[in-house]
mmCIF file of C-alpha atoms and ligand atoms in Angstrom:
data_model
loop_
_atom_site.group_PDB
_atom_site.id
_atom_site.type_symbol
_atom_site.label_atom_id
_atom_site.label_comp_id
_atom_site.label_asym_id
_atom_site.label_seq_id
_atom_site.Cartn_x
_atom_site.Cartn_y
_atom_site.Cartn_z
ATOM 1 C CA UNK E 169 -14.525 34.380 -16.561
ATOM 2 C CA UNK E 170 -14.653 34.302 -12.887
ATOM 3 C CA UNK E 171 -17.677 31.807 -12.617
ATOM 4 C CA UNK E 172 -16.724 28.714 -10.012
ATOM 5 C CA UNK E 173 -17.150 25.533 -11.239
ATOM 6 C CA UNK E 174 -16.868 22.481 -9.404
ATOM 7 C CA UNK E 175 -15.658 18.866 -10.814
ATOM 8 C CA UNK E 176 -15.389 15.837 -8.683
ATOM 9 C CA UNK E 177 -16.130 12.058 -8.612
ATOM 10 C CA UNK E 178 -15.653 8.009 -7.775
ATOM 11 C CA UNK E 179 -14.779 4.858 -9.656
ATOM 12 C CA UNK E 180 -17.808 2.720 -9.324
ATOM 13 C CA UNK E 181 -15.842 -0.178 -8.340
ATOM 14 C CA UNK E 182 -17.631 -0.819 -5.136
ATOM 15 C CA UNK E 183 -19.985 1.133 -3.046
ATOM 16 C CA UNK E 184 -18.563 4.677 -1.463
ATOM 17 C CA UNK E 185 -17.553 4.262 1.725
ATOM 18 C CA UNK E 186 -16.329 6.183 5.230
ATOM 19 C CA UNK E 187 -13.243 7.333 3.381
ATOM 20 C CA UNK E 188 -14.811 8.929 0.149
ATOM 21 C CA UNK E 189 -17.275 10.725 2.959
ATOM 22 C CA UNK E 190 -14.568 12.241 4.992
ATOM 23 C CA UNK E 191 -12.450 12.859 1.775
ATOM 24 C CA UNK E 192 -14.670 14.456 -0.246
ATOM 25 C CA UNK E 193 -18.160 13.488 0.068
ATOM 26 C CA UNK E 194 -19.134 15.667 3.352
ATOM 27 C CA UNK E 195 -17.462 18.382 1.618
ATOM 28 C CA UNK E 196 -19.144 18.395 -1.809
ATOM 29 C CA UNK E 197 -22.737 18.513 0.200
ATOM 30 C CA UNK E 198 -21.311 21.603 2.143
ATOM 31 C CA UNK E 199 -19.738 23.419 -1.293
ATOM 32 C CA UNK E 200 -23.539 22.528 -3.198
ATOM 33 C CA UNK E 201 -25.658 23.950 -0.349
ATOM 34 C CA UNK E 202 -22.618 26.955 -0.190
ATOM 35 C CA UNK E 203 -24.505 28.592 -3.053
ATOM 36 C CA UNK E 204 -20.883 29.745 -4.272
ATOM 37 C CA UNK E 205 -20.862 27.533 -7.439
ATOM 38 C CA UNK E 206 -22.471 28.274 -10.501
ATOM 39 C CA UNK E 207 -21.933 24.679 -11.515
ATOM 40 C CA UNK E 208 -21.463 21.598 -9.968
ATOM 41 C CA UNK E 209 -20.429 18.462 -11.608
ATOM 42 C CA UNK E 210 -20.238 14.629 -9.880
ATOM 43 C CA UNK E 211 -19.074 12.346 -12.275
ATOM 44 C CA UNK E 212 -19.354 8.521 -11.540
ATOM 45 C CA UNK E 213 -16.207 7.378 -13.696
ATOM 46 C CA UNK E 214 -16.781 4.347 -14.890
ATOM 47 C CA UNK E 215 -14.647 4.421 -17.968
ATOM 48 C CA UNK E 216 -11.729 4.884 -15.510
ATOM 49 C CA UNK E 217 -13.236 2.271 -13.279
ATOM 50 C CA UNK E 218 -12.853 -0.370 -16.644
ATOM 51 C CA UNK E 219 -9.039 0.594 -16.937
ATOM 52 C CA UNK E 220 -8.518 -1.931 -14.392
ATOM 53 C CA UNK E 221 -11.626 -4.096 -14.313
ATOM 54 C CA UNK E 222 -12.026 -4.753 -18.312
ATOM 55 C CA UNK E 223 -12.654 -8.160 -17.096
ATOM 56 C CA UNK E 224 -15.393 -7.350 -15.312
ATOM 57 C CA UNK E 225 -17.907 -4.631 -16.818
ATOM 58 C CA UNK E 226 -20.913 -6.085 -15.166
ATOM 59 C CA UNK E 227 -20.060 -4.872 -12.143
ATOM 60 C CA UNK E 228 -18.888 -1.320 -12.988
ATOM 61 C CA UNK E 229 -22.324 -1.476 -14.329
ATOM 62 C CA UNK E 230 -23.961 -2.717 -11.212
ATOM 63 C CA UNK E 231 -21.855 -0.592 -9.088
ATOM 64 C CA UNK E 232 -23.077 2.860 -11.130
ATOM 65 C CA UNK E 233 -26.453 2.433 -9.176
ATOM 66 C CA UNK E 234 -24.398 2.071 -5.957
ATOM 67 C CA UNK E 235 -22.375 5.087 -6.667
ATOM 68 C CA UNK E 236 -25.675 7.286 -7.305
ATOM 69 C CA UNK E 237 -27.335 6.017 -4.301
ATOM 70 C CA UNK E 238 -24.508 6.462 -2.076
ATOM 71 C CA UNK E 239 -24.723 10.952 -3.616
ATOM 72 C CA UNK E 240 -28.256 11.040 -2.917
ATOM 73 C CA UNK E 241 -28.320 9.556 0.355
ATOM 74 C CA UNK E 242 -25.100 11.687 1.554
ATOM 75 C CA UNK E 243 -27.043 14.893 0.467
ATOM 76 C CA UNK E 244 -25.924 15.306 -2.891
ATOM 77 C CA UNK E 245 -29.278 17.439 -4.307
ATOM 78 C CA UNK E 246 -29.914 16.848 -7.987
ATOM 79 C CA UNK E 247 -31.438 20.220 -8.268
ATOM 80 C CA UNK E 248 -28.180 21.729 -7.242
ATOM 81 C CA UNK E 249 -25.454 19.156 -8.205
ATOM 82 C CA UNK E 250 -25.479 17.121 -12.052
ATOM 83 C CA UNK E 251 -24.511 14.177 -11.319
ATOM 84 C CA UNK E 252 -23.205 12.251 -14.557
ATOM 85 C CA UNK E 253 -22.012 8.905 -16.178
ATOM 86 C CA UNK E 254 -18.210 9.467 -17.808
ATOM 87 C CA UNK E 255 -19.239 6.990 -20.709
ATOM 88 C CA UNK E 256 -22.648 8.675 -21.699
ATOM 89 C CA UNK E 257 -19.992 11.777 -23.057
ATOM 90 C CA UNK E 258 -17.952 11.111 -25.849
ATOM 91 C CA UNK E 259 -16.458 14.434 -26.001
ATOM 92 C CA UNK E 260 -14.427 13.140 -22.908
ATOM 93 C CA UNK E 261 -12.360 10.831 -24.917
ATOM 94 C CA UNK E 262 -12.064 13.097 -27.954
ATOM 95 C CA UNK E 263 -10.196 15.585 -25.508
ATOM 96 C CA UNK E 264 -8.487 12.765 -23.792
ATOM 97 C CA UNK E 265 -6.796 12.284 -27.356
ATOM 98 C CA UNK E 266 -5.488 15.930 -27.867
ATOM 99 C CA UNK E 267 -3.684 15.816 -24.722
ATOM 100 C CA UNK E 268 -2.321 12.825 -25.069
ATOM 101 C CA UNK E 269 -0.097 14.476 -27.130
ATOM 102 C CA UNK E 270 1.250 16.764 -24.541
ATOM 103 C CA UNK E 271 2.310 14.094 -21.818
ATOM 104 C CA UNK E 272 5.113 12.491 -22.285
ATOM 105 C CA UNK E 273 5.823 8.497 -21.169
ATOM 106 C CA UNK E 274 8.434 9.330 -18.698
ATOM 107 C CA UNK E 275 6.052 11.822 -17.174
ATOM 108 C CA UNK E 276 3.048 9.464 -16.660
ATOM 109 C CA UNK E 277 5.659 7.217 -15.128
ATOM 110 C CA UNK E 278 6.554 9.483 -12.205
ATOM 111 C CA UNK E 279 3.235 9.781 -11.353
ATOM 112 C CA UNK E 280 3.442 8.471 -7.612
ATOM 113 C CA UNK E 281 -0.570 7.285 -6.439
ATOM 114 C CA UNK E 282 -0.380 5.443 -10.266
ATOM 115 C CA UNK E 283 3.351 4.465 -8.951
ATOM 116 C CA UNK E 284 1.195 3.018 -5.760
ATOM 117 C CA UNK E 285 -1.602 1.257 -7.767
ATOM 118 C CA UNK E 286 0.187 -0.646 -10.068
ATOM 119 C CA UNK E 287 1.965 -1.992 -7.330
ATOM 120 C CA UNK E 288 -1.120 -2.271 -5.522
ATOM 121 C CA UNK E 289 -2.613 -4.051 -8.468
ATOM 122 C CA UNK E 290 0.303 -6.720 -9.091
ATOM 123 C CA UNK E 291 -0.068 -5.485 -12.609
ATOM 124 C CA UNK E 292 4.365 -5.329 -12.536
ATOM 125 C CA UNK E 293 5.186 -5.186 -16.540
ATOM 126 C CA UNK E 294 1.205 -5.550 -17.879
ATOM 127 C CA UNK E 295 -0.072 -2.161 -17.359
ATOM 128 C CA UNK E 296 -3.058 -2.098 -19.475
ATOM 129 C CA UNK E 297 -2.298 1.288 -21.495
ATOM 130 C CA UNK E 298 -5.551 2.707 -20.911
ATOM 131 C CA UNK E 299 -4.388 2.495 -17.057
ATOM 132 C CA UNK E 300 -1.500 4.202 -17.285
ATOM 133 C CA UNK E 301 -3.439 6.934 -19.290
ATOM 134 C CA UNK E 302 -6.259 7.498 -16.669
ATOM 135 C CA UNK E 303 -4.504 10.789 -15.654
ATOM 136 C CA UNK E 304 -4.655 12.290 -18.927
ATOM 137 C CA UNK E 305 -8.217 11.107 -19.135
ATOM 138 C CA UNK E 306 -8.846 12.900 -15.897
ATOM 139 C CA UNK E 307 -7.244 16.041 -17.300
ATOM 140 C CA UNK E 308 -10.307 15.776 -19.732
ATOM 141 C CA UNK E 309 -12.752 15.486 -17.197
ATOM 142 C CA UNK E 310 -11.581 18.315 -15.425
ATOM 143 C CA UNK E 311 -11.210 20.507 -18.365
ATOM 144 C CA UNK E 312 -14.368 19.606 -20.259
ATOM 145 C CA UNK E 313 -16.065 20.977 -17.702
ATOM 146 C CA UNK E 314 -14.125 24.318 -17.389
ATOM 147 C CA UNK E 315 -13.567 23.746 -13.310
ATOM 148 C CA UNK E 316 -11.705 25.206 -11.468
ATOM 149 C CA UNK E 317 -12.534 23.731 -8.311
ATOM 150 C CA UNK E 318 -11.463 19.546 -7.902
ATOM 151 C CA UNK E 319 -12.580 18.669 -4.523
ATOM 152 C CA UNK E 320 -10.836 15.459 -3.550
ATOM 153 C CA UNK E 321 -8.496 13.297 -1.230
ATOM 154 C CA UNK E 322 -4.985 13.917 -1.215
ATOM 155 C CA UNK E 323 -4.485 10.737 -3.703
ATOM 156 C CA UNK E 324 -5.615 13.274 -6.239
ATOM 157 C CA UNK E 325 -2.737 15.437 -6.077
ATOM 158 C CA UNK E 326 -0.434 14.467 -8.609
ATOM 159 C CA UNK E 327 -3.683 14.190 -11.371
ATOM 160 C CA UNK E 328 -4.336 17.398 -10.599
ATOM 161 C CA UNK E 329 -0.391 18.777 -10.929
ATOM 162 C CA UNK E 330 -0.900 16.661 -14.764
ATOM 163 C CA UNK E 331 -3.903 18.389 -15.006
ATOM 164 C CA UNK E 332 -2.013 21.883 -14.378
ATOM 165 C CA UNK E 333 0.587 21.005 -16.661
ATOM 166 C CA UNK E 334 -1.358 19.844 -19.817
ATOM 167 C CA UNK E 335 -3.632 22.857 -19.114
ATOM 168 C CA UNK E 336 -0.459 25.258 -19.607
ATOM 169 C CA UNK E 337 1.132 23.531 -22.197
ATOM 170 C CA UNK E 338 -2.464 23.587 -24.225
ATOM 171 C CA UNK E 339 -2.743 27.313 -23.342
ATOM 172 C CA UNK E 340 0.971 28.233 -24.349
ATOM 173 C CA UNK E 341 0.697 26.019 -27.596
ATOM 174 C CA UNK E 342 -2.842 27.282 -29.353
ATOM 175 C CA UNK E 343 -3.484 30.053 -26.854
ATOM 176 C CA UNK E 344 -5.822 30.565 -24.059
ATOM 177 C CA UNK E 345 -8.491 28.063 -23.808
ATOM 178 C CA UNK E 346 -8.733 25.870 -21.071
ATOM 179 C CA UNK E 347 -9.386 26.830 -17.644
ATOM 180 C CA UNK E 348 -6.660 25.826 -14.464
ATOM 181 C CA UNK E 349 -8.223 24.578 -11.757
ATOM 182 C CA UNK E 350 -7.599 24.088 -8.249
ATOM 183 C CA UNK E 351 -7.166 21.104 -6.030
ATOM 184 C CA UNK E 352 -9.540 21.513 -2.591
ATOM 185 C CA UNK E 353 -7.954 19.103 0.005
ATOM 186 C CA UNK E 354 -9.824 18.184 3.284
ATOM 187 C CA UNK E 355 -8.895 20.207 6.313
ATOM 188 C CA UNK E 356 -7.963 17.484 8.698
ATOM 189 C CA UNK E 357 -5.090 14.810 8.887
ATOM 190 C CA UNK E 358 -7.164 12.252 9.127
ATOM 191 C CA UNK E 359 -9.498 12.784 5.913
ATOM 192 C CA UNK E 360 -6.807 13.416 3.622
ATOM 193 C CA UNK E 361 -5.903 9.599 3.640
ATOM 194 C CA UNK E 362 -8.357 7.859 6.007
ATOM 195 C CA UNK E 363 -6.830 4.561 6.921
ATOM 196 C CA UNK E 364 -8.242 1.108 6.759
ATOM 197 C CA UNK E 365 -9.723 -0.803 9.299
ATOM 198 C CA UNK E 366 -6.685 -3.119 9.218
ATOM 199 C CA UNK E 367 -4.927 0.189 9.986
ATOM 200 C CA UNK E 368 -2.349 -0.355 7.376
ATOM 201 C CA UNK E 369 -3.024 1.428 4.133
ATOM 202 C CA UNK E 370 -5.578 3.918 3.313
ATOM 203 C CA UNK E 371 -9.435 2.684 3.528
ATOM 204 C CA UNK E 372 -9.806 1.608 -0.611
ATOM 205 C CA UNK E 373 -12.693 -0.560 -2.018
ATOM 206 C CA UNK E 374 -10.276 -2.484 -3.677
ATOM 207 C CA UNK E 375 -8.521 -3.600 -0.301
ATOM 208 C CA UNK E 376 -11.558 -4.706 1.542
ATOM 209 C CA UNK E 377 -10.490 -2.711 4.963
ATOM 210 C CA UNK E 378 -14.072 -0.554 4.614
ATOM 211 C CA UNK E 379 -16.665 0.545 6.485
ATOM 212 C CA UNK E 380 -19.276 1.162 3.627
ATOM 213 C CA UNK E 381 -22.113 4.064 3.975
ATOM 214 C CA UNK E 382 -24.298 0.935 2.971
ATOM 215 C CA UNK E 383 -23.510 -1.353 6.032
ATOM 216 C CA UNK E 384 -25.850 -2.315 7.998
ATOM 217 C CA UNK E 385 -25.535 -1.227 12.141
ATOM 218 C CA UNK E 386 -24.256 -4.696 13.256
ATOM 219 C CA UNK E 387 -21.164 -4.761 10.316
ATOM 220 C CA UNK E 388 -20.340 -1.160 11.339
ATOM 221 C CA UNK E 389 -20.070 -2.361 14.986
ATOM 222 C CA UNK E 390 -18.028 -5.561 14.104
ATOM 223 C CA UNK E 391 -15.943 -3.485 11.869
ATOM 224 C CA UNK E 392 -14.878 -1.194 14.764
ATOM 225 C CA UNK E 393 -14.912 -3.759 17.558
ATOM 226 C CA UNK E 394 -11.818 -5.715 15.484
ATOM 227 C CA UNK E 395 -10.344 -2.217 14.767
ATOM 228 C CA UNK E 396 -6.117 -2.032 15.293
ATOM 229 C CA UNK E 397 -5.597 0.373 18.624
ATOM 230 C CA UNK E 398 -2.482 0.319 19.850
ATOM 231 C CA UNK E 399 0.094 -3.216 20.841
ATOM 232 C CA UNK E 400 1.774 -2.254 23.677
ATOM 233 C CA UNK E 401 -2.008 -1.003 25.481
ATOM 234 C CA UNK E 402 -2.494 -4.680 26.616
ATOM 235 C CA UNK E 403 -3.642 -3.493 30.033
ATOM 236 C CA UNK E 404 -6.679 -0.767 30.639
ATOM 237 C CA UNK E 405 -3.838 0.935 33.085
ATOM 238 C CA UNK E 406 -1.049 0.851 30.836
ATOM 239 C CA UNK E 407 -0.289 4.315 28.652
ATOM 240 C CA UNK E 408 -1.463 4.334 25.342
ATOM 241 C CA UNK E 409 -0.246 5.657 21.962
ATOM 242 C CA UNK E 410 -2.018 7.591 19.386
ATOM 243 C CA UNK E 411 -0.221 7.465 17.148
ATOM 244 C CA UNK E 412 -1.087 4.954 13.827
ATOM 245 C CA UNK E 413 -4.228 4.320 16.591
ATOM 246 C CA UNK E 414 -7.308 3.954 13.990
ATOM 247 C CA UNK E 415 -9.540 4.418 16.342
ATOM 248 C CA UNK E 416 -8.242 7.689 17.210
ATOM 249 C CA UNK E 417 -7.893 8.985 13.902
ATOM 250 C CA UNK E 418 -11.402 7.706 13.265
ATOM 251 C CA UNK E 419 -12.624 9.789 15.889
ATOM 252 C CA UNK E 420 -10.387 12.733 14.523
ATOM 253 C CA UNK E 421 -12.387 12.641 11.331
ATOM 254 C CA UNK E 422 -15.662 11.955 12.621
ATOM 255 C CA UNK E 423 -16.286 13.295 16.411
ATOM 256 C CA UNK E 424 -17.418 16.637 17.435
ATOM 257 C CA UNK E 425 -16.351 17.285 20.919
ATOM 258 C CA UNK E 426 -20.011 17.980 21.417
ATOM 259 C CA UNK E 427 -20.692 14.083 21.033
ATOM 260 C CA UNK E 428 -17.989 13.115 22.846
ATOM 261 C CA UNK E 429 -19.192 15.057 25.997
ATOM 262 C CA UNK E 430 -22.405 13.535 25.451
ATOM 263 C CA UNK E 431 -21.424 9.889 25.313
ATOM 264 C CA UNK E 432 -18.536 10.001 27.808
ATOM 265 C CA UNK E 433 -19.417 12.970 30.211
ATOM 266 C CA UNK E 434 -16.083 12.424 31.785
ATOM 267 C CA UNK E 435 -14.760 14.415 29.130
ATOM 268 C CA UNK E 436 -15.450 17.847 27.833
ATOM 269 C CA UNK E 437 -13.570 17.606 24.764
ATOM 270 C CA UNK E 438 -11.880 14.372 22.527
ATOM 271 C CA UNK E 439 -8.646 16.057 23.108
ATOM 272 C CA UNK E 440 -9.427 15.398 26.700
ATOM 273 C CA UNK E 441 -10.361 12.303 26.488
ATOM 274 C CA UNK E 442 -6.884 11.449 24.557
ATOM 275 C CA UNK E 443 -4.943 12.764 27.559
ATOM 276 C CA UNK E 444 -6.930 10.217 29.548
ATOM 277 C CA UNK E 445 -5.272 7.266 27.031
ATOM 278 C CA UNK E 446 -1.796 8.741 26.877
ATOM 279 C CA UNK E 447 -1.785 8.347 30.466
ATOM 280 C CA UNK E 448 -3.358 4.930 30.766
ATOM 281 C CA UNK E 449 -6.242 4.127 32.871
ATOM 282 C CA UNK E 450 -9.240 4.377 29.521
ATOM 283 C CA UNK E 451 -9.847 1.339 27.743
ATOM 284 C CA UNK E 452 -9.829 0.556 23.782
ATOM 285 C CA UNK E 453 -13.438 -1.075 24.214
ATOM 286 C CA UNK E 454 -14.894 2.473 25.446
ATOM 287 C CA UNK E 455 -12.994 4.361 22.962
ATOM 288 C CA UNK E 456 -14.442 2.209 20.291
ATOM 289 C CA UNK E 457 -17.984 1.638 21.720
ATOM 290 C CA UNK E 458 -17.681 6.089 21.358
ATOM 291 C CA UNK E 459 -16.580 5.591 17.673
ATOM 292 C CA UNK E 460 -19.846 3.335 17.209
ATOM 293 C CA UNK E 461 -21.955 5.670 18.719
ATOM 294 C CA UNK E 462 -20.461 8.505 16.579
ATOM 295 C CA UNK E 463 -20.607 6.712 13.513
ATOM 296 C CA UNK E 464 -24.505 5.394 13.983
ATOM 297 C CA UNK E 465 -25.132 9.591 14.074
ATOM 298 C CA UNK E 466 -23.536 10.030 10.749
ATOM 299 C CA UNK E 467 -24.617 6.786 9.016
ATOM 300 C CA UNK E 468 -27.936 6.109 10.674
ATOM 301 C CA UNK E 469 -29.974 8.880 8.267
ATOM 302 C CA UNK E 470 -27.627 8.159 4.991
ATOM 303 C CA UNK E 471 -28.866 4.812 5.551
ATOM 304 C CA UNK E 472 -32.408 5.246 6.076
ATOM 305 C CA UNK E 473 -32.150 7.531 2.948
ATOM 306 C CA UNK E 474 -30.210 4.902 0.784
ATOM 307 C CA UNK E 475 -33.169 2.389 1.054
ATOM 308 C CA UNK E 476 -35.902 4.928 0.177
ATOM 309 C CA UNK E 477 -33.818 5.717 -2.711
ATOM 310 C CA UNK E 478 -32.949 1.594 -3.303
ATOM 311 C CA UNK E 479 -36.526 1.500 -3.963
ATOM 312 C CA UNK E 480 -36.960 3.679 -6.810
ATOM 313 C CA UNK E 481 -34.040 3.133 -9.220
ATOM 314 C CA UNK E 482 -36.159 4.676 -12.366
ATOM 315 C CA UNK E 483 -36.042 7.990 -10.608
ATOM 316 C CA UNK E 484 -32.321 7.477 -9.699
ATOM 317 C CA UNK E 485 -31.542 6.818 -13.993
ATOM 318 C CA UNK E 486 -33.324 10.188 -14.619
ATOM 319 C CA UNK E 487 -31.246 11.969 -12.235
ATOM 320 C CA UNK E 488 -28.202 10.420 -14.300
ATOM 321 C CA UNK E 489 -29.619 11.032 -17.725
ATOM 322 C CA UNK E 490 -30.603 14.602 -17.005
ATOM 323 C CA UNK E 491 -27.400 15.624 -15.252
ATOM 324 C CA UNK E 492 -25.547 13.673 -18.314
ATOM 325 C CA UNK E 493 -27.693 16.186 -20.838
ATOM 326 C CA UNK E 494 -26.054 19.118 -19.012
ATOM 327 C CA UNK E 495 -22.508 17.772 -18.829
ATOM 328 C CA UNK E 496 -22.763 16.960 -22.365
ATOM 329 C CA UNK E 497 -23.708 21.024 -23.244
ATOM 330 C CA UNK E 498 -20.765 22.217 -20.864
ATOM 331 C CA UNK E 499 -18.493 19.517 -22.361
ATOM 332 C CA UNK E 500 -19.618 20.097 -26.418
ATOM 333 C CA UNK E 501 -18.564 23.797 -25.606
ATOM 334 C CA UNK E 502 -15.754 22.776 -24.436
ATOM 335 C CA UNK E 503 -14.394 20.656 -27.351
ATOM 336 C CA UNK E 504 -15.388 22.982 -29.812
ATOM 337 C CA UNK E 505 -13.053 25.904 -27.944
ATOM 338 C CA UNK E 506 -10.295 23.358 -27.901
ATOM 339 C CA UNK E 507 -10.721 22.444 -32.098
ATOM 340 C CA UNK E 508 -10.742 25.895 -33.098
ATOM 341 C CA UNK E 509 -7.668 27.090 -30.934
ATOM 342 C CA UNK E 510 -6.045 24.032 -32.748
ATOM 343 C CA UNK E 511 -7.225 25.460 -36.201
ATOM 344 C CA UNK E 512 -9.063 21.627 -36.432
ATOM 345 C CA UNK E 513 -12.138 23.404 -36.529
ATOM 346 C CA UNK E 514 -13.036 22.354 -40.720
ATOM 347 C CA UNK E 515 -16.154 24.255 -41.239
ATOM 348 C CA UNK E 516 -16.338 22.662 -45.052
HETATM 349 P P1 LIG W 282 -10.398 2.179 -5.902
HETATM 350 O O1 LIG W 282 -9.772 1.230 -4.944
HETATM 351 O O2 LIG W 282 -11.305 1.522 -6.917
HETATM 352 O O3 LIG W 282 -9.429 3.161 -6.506
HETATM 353 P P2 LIG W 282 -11.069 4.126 -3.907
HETATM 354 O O4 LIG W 282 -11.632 3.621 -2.631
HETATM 355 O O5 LIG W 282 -9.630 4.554 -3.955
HETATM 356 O O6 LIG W 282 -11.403 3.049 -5.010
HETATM 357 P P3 LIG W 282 -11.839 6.278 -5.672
HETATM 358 O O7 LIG W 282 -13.121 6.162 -6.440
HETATM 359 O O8 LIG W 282 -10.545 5.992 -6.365
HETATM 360 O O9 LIG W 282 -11.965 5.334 -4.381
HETATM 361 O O10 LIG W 282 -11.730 7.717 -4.985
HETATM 362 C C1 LIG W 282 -12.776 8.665 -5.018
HETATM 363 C C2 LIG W 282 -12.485 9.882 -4.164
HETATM 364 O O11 LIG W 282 -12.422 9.563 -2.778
HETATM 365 C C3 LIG W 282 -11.150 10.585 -4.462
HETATM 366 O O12 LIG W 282 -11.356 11.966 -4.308
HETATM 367 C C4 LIG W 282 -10.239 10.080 -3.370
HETATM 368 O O13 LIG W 282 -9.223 11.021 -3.100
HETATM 369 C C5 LIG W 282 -11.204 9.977 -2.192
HETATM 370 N N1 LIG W 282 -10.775 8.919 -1.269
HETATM 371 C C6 LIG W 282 -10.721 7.592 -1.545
HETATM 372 N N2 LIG W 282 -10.284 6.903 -0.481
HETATM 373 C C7 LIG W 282 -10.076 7.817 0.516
HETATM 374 C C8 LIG W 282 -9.621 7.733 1.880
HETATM 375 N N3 LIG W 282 -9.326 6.563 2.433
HETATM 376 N N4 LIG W 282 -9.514 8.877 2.606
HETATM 377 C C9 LIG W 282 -9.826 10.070 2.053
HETATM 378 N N5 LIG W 282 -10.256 10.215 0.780
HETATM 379 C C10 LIG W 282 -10.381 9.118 0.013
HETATM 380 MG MG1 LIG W 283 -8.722 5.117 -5.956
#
């Protein structure tokens, strides 16, 4: 007992973008090089990714490759971190059916982000069941893997809370088995829920309001150059409103006053620099042409590494298979604690 574990991942339903890296992904690469987790696992969840794309498997396939080169060119470090395929464990799916029988229906249904994505979805009276079970399947990941650490947006938050509760209930049913973990939310505002481009809801690959850690200089530019400010700043002297501004909360979750000062030397600091708007008299198009700037620093070396790593996909599948092998131990472990404290253990 005691030992920190770490379990996070990503749907590959498209490739990861500015969201997942203020959400979660900047933060796993800090925990991993932390040295304060004796196990780290990334899972690329593609069985959850087919609960609403069974239509479509090819490119959950195609997108499992995106996924992994996305990790490795953000700084996740395969000698640190297993990164693993869901589907390549079939112990995950064995759990998933144990705790089915601790959730009830009603429960699942107040579930509010799956309240939000089957909206989201149009899926109205066909939900696919194995969608409206992903959060007991998640409860498996989490488990199977003993973590007690879930790095993650704050989307997460009520699979976690089902988490919790199937955790207890197992525990107070058979006894103590499973471990509870812990949600780990970003610091800021602005990377709990990054928002779209469009500025409406939050940036999701199923929307298409991204800017993806893939894109190439010129889309990230075009991306922020159409970016929603604020209405009523029609004129560079009028007073403008940060609030819902997306290129303010951009900068929130991106800038270090350090870089502001550098690109705009009028200002010492962003907060600064937002007095300057609140009072009128700064336009949106240096704001944004600062946001560029301050993006190229994060994205231009994830880039560079992406297409080193684009080039060699062999060694990207033995990363997978070998952090797969490990999840696989952690996770056989696992089920075999959960059959005996259910006295299914037949040893015939
Ligand atoms: P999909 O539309 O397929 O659900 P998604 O963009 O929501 O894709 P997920 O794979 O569901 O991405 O989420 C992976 C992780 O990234 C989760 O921890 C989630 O909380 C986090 N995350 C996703 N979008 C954002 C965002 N806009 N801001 C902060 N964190 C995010
Ligand atoms: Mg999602």
């Amino acid at each position: 007992m005691g030992k920190k574990v770490i379990l996070t991942g990503d749907r590959p339903t498209g490739c990861l973008h500015v969201g997942h890296y203020v959400g979660s992904l900047r933060r796993r690469v800090e925990l991993q090089n932390s040295g304060d987790y004796e196990d780290i696992f990334i899972m690329i969840a593609d069985q959850q990714a087919l609960t609403d794309n069974a239509g479509n498997p090819q490119k959950v396939r195609d997108n499992i490759d995106e996924v992994a080169l996305d990790y490795l060119a953000a700084g996740i470090d395969p000698g640190k971190s297993n990164i693993l395929v869901q589907s390549m464990i079939p112990e995950l799916p064995e759990l998933t059916l144990y705790y089915m029988n601790l959730v009830t229906v009603s429960r699942l249904q107040r579930n509010p982000t799956v309240k939000a994505e089957i909206q989201m979805r149009n899926f109205e009276s066909n939900i696919p069941v194995g969608f409206f079970c992903y959060p007991i399947s998640q409860a498996a990941d989490i488990t199977a893997f003993q973590a007690t650490t879930v790095p993650v947006g704050e989307d997460q938050e009520p699979m976690l809370e089902q988490t919790r509760e199937i955790v207890r209930k197992f525990n107070s049913l058979y006894g103590e088995t499973l471990v509870e973990p812990e949600i780990m939310l970003p610091e800021s505002a602005a990377c709990l829920r990054l928002p779209g481009t469009d500025g409406k809801a939050k940036m999701s690959k199923s929307l298409g309001n991204c800017i993806y850690l893939s894109d190439p200089e010129e889309e990230v530019k075009r991306r922020v150059m159409s970016m929603y400010t604020d209405p009523e700043h029609l004129q560079v002297s009028d007073p403008g409103h940060l609030e819902g501004n997306t290129v303010f909360t951009y900068l929130d979750a991106f800038a270090e006053d350090s870089q502001v000062h550098e690109y705009c030397p009028d200002y010492a600091t962003l907060d600064e620099m937002k007095e300057h708007y609140k009072r009128g008299g700064l336009g949106d198009v240096k704001v944004k042409k600062l946001l560029i700037r301050v993006l190229q620093d994060v994205l231009g070396p994830i880039r560079q590494r992406r297409s080193e790593y684009a080039k060699d996909l062999s060694y990207v599948h033995e990363v997978l298979k070998k952090g797969t092998e490990r999840a696989r131990e952690v996770s056989a472990d696992t089920l075999s604690k959960v059959k005996a404290s259910m006295g299914i253990d037949y040893n015939w």
